[in-house]
PDB file of C-alpha atoms and ligand atoms in Angstrom:
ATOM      1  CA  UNK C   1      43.898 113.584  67.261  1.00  0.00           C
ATOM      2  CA  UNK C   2      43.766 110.008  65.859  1.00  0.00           C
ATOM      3  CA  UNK C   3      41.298 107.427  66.491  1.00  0.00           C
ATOM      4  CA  UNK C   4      42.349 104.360  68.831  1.00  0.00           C
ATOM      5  CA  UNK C   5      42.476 101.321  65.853  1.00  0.00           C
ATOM      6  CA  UNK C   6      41.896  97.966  66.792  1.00  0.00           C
ATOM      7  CA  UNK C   7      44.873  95.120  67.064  1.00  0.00           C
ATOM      8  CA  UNK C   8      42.029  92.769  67.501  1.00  0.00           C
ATOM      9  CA  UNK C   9      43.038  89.454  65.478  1.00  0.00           C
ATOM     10  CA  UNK C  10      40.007  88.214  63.165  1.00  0.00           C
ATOM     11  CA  UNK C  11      39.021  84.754  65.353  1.00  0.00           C
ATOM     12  CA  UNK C  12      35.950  86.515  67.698  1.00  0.00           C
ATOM     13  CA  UNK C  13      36.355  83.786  70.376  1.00  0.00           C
ATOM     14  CA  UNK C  14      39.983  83.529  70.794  1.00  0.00           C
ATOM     15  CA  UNK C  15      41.637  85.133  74.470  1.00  0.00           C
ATOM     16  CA  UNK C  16      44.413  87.299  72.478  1.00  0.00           C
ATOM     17  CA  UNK C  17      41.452  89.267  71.120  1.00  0.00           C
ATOM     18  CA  UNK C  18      39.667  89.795  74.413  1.00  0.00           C
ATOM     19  CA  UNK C  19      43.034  90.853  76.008  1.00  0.00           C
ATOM     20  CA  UNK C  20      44.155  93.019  72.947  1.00  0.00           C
ATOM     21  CA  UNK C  21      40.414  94.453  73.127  1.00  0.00           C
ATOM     22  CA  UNK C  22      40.584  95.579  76.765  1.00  0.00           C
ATOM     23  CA  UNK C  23      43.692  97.093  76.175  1.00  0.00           C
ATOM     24  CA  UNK C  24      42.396  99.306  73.035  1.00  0.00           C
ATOM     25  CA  UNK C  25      39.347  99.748  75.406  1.00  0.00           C
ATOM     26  CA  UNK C  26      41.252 101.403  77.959  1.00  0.00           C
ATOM     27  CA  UNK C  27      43.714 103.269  75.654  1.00  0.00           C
ATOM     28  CA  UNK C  28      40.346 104.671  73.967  1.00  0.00           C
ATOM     29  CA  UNK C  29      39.106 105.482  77.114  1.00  0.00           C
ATOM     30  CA  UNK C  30      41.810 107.929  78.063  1.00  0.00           C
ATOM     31  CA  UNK C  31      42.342 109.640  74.518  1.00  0.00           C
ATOM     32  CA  UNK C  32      38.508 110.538  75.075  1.00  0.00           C
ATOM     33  CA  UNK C  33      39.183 111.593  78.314  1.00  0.00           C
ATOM     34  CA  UNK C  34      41.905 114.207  76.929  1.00  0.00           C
ATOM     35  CA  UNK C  35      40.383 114.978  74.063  1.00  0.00           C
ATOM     36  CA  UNK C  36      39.856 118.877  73.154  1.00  0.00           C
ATOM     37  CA  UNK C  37      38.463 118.863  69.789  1.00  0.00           C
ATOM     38  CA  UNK C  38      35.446 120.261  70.876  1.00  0.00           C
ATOM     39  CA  UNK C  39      34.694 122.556  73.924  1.00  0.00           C
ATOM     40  CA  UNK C  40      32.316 119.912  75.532  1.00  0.00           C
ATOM     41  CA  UNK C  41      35.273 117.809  77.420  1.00  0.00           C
ATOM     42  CA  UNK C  42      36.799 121.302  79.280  1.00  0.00           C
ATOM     43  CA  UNK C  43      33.496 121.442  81.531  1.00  0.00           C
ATOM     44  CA  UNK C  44      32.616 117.717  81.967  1.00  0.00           C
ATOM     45  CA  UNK C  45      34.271 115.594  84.831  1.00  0.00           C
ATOM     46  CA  UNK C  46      35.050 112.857  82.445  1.00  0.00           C
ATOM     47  CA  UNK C  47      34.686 111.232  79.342  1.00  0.00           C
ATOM     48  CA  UNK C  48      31.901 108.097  78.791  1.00  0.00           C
ATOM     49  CA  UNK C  49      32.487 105.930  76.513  1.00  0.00           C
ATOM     50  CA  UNK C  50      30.888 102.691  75.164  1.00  0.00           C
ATOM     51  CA  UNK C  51      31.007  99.490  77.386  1.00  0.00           C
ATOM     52  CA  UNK C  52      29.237  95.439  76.886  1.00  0.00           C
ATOM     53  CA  UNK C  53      30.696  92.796  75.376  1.00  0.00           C
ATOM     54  CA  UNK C  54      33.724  93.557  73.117  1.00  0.00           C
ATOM     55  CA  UNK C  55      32.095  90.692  70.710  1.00  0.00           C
ATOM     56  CA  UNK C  56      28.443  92.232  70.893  1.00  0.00           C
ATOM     57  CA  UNK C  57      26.434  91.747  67.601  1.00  0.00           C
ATOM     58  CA  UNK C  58      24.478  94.766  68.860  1.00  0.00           C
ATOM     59  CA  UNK C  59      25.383  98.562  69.476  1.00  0.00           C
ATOM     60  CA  UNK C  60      23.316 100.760  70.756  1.00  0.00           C
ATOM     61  CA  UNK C  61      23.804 104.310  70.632  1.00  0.00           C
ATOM     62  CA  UNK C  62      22.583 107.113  72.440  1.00  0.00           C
ATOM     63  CA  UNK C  63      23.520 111.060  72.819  1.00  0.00           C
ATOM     64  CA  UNK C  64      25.992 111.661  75.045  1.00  0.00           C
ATOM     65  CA  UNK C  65      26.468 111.036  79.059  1.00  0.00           C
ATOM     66  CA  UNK C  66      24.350 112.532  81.432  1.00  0.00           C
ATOM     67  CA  UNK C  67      24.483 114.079  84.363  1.00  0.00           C
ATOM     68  CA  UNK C  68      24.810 110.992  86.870  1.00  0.00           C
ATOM     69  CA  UNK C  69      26.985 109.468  83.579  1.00  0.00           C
ATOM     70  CA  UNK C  70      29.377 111.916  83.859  1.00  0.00           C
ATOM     71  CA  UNK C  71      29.848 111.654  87.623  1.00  0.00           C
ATOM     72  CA  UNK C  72      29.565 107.416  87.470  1.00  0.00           C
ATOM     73  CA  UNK C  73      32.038 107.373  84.590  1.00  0.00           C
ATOM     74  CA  UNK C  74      29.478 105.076  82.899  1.00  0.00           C
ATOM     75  CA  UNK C  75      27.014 105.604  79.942  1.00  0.00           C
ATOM     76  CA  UNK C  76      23.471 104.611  81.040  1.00  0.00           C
ATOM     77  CA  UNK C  77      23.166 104.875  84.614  1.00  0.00           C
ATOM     78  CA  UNK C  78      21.078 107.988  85.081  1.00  0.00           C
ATOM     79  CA  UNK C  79      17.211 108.080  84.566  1.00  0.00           C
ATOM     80  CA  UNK C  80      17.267 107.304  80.921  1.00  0.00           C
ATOM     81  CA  UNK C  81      19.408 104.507  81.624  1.00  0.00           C
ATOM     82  CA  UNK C  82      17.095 103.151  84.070  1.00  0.00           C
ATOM     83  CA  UNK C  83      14.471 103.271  81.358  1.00  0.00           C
ATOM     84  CA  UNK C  84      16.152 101.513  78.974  1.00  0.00           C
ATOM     85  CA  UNK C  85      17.173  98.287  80.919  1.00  0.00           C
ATOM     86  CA  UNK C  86      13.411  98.383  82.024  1.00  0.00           C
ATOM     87  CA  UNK C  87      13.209  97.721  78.149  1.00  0.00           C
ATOM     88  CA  UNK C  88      16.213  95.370  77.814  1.00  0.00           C
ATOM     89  CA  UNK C  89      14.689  93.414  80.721  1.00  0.00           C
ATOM     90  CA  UNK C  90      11.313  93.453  78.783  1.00  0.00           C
ATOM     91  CA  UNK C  91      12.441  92.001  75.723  1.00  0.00           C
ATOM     92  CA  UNK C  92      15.080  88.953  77.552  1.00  0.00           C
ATOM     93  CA  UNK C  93      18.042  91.140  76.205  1.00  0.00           C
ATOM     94  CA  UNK C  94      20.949  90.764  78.256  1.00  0.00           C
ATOM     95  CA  UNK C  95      22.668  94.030  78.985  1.00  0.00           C
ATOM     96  CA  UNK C  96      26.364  91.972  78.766  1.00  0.00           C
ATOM     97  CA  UNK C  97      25.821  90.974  75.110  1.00  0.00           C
ATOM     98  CA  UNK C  98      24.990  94.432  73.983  1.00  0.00           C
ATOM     99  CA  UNK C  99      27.193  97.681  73.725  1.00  0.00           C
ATOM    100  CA  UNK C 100      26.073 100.682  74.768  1.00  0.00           C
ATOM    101  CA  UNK C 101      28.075 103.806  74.096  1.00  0.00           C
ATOM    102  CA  UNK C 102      26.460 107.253  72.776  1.00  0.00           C
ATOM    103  CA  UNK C 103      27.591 109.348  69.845  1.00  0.00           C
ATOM    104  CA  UNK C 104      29.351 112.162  72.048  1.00  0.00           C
ATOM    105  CA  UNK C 105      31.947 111.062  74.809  1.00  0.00           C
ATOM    106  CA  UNK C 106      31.610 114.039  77.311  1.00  0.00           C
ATOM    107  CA  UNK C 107      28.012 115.405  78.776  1.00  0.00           C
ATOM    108  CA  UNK C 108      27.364 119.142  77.278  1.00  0.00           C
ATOM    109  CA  UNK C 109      25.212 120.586  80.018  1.00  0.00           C
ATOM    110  CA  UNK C 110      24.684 124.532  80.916  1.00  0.00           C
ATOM    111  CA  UNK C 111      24.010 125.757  84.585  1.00  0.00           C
ATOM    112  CA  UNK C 112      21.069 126.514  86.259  1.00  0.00           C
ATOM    113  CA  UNK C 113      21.625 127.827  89.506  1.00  0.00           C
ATOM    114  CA  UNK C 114      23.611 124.334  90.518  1.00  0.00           C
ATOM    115  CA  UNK C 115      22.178 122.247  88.778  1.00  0.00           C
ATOM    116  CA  UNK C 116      23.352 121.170  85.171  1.00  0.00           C
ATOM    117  CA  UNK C 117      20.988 120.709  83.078  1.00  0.00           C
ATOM    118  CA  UNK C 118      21.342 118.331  79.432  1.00  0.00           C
ATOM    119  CA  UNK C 119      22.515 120.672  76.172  1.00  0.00           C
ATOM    120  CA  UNK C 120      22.024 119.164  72.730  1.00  0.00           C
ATOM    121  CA  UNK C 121      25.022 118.646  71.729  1.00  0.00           C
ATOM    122  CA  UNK C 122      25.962 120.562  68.226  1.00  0.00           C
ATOM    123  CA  UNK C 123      26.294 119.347  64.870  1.00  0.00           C
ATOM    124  CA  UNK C 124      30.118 120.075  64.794  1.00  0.00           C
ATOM    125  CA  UNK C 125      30.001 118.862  67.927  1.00  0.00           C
ATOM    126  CA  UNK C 126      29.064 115.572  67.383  1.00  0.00           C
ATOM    127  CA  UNK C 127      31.548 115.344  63.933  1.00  0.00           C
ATOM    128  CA  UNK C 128      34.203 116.219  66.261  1.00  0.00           C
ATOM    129  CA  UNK C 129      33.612 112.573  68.117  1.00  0.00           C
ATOM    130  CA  UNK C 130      32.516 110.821  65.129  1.00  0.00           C
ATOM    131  CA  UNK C 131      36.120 109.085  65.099  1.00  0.00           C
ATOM    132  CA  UNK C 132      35.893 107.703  68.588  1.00  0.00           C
ATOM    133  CA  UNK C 133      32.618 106.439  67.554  1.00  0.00           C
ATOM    134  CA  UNK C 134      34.698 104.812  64.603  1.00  0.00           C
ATOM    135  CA  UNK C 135      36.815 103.505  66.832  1.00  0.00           C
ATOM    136  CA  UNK C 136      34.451 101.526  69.170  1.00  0.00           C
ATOM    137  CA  UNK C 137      32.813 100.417  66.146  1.00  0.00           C
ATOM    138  CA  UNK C 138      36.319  99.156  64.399  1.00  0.00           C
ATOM    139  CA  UNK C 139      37.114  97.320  68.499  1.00  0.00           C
ATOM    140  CA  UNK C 140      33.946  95.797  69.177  1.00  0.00           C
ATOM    141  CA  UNK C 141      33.281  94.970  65.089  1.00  0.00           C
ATOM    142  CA  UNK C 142      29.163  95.136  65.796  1.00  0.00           C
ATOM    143  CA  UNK C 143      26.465  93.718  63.115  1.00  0.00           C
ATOM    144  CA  UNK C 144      23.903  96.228  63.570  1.00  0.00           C
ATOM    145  CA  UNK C 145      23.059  99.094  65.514  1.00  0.00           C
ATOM    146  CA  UNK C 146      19.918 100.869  67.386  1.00  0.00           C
ATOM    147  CA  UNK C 147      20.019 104.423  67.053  1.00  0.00           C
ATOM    148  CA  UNK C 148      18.261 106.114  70.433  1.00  0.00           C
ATOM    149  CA  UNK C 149      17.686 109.558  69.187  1.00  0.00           C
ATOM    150  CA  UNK C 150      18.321 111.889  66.186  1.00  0.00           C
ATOM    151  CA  UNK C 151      21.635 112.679  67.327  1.00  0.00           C
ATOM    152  CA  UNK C 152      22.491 108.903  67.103  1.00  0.00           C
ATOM    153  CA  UNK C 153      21.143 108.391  64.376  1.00  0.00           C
ATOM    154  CA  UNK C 154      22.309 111.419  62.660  1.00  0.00           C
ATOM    155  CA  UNK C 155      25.836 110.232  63.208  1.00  0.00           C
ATOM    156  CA  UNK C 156      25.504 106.954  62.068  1.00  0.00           C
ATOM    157  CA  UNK C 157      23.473 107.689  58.945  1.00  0.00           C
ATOM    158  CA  UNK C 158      25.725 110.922  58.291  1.00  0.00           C
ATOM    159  CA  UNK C 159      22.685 112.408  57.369  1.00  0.00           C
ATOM    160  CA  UNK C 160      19.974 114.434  59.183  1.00  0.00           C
ATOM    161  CA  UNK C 161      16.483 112.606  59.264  1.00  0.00           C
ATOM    162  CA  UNK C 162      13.611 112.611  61.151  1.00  0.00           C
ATOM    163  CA  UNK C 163      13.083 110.143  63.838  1.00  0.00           C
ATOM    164  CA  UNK C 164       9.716 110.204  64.052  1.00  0.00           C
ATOM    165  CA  UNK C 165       9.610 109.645  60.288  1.00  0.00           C
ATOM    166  CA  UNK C 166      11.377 106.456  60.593  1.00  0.00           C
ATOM    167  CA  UNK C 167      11.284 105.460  64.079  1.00  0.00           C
ATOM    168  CA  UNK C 168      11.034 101.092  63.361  1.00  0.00           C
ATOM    169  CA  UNK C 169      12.743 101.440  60.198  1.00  0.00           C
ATOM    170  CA  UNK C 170      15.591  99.959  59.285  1.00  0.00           C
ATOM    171  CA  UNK C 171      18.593 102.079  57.355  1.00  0.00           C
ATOM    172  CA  UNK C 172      21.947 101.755  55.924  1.00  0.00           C
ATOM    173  CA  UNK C 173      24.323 103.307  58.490  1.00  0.00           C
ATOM    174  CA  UNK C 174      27.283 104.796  57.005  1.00  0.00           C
ATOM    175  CA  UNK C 175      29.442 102.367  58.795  1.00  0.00           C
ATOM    176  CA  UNK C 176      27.488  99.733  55.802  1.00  0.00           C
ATOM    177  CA  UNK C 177      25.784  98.016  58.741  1.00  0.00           C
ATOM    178  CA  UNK C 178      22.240  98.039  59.197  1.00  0.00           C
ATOM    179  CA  UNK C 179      20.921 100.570  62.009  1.00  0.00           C
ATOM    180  CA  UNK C 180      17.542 100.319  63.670  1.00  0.00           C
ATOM    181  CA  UNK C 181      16.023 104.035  64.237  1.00  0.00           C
ATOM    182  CA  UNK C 182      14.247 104.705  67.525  1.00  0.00           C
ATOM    183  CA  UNK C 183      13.307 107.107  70.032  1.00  0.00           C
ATOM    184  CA  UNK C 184      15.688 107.861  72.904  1.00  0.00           C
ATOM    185  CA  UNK C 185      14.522 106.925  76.122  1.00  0.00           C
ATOM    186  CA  UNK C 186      14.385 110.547  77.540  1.00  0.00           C
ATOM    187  CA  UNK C 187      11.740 110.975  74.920  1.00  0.00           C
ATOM    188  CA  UNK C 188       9.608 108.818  76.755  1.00  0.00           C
ATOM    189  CA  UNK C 189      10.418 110.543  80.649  1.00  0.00           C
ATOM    190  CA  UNK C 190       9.923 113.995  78.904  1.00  0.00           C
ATOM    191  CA  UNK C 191       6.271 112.731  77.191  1.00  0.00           C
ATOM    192  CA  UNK C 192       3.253 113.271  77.754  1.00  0.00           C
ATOM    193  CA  UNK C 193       2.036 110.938  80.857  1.00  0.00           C
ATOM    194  CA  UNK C 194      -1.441 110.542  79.682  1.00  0.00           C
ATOM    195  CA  UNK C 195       0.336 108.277  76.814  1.00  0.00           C
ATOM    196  CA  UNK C 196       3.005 106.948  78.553  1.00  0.00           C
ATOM    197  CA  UNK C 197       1.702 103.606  77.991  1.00  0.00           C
ATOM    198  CA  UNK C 198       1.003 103.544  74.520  1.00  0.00           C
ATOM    199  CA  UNK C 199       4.488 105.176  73.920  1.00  0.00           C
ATOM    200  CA  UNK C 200       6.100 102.426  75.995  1.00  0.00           C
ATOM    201  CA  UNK C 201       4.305  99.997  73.637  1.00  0.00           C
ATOM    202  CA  UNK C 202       5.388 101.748  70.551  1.00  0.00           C
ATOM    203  CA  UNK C 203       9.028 102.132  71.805  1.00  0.00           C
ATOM    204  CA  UNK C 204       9.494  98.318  72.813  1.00  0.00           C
ATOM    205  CA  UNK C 205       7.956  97.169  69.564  1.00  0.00           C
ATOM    206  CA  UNK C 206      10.414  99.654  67.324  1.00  0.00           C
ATOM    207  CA  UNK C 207      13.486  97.954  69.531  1.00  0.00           C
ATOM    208  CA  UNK C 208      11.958  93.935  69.629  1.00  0.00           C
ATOM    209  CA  UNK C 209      13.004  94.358  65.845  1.00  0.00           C
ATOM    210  CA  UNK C 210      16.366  94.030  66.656  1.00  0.00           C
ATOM    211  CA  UNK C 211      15.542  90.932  68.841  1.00  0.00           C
ATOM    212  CA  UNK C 212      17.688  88.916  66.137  1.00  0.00           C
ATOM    213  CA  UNK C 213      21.103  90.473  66.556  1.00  0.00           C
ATOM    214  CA  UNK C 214      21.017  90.120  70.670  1.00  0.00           C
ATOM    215  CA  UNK C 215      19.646  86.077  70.498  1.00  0.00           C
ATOM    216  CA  UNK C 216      22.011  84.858  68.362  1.00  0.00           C
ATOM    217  CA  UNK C 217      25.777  84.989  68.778  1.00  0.00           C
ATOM    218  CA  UNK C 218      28.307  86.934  71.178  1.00  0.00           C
TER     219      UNK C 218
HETATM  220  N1  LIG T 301      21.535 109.620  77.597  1.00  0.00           N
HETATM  221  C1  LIG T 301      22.339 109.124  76.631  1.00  0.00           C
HETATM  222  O1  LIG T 301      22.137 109.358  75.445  1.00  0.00           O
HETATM  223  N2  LIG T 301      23.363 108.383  77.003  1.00  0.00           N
HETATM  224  C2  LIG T 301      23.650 108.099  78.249  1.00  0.00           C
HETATM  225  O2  LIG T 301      24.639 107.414  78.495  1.00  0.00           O
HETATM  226  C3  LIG T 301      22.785 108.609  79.233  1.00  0.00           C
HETATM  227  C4  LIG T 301      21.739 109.377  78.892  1.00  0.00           C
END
């Protein structure tokens, strides 16, 4: 299946682009929603995608929905979502100007009695939805990006690396925009509480780096 392209025009602040970029929005929302390339989408209720401001100078990319994502139909609403706007509302970033959207469009989970619980999604996995990530990042036309997580940053760096390596560090993303590494923010719920301070510290200093792309423009 095809990525959704952009019609977007090249003025940023004209209405023709906003309406042309809901559109796409909507249209990329549905392919997602259908697509089979991988196994992930048979089990999930729906597909996530990105949403923010269509004009957002910054993307940040997670994993893939979660449980209450999944359900909601929205990426970032579960407890890691809560966690991050803690952070957005930490550093004065406005959740509007940003776009969130993860690197996988459907929530890979396995059961546990009822309950589903989160499944990394695979490496083929996550090539499999590369293209949708393409196409959010061809509609929305970001400057930078903040990687939450390996599997982020993996598919924006088309490379394995190690987060923890070069968590604050900032790389050439394949897309040839710069990309911000960090940790996700189920890292931080899953650490260890005695240092859930000092990792909240650490985390919100890796992300103020990207203070610059949220302040100016959109
Ligand atoms: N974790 C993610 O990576 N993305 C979401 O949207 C929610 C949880």
């Amino acid at each position: 299946m095809e990525g959704v392209s952009s019609t977007a025009p090249s003025s940023s602040s004209s209405p023709p682009r906003r309406a042309g970029a809901k559109a796409t929005h909507e249209a990329l929302r549905h392919a997602t929603d259908v697509c089979r390339e991988c196994p992930i989408g048979e089990h999930a209720t729906q597909s996530v995608i990105g949403e923010g401001s269509m004009r957002a100078r910054l993307m940040l990319v997670g994993e893939q929905p979660g449980d209450q994502e999944d359900l909601q139909g929205h990426p970032f609403v579960g407890p890691a979502g809560r966690l991050l706007q803690r952070a957005l509302d930490e550093l004065g970033w406005q959740r509007e100007r940003l776009y969130l959207t993860n690197a996988v469009k459907h929530f890979k989970f396995e059961l546990r009695g009822k309950r589903r619980m989160h499944k990394t999604p695979g490496q083929r996995e996550a090539e499999a939805c590369l293209h949708w990530l393409e196409s959010e990042v061809r509609l929305v036309r970001p400057r930078a990006f903040v990687a939450l997580g390996a599997t982020a940053a993996r598919s924006l760096l088309g490379r394995p690396l190690s987060v923890m390596q070069l968590r604050g560090q900032w790389l050439d993303s394949r897309f040839g925009l710069p990309m911000l590494v960090t940790l996700h923010p189920s890292a931080l719920l899953r650490g260890d509480p005695q240092r859930r301070e000092s990792a909240w510290d650490a985390w919100l200093r890796d992300l103020s780096a990207a203070s610059g792309w949220v302040e100016e423009g959109a």
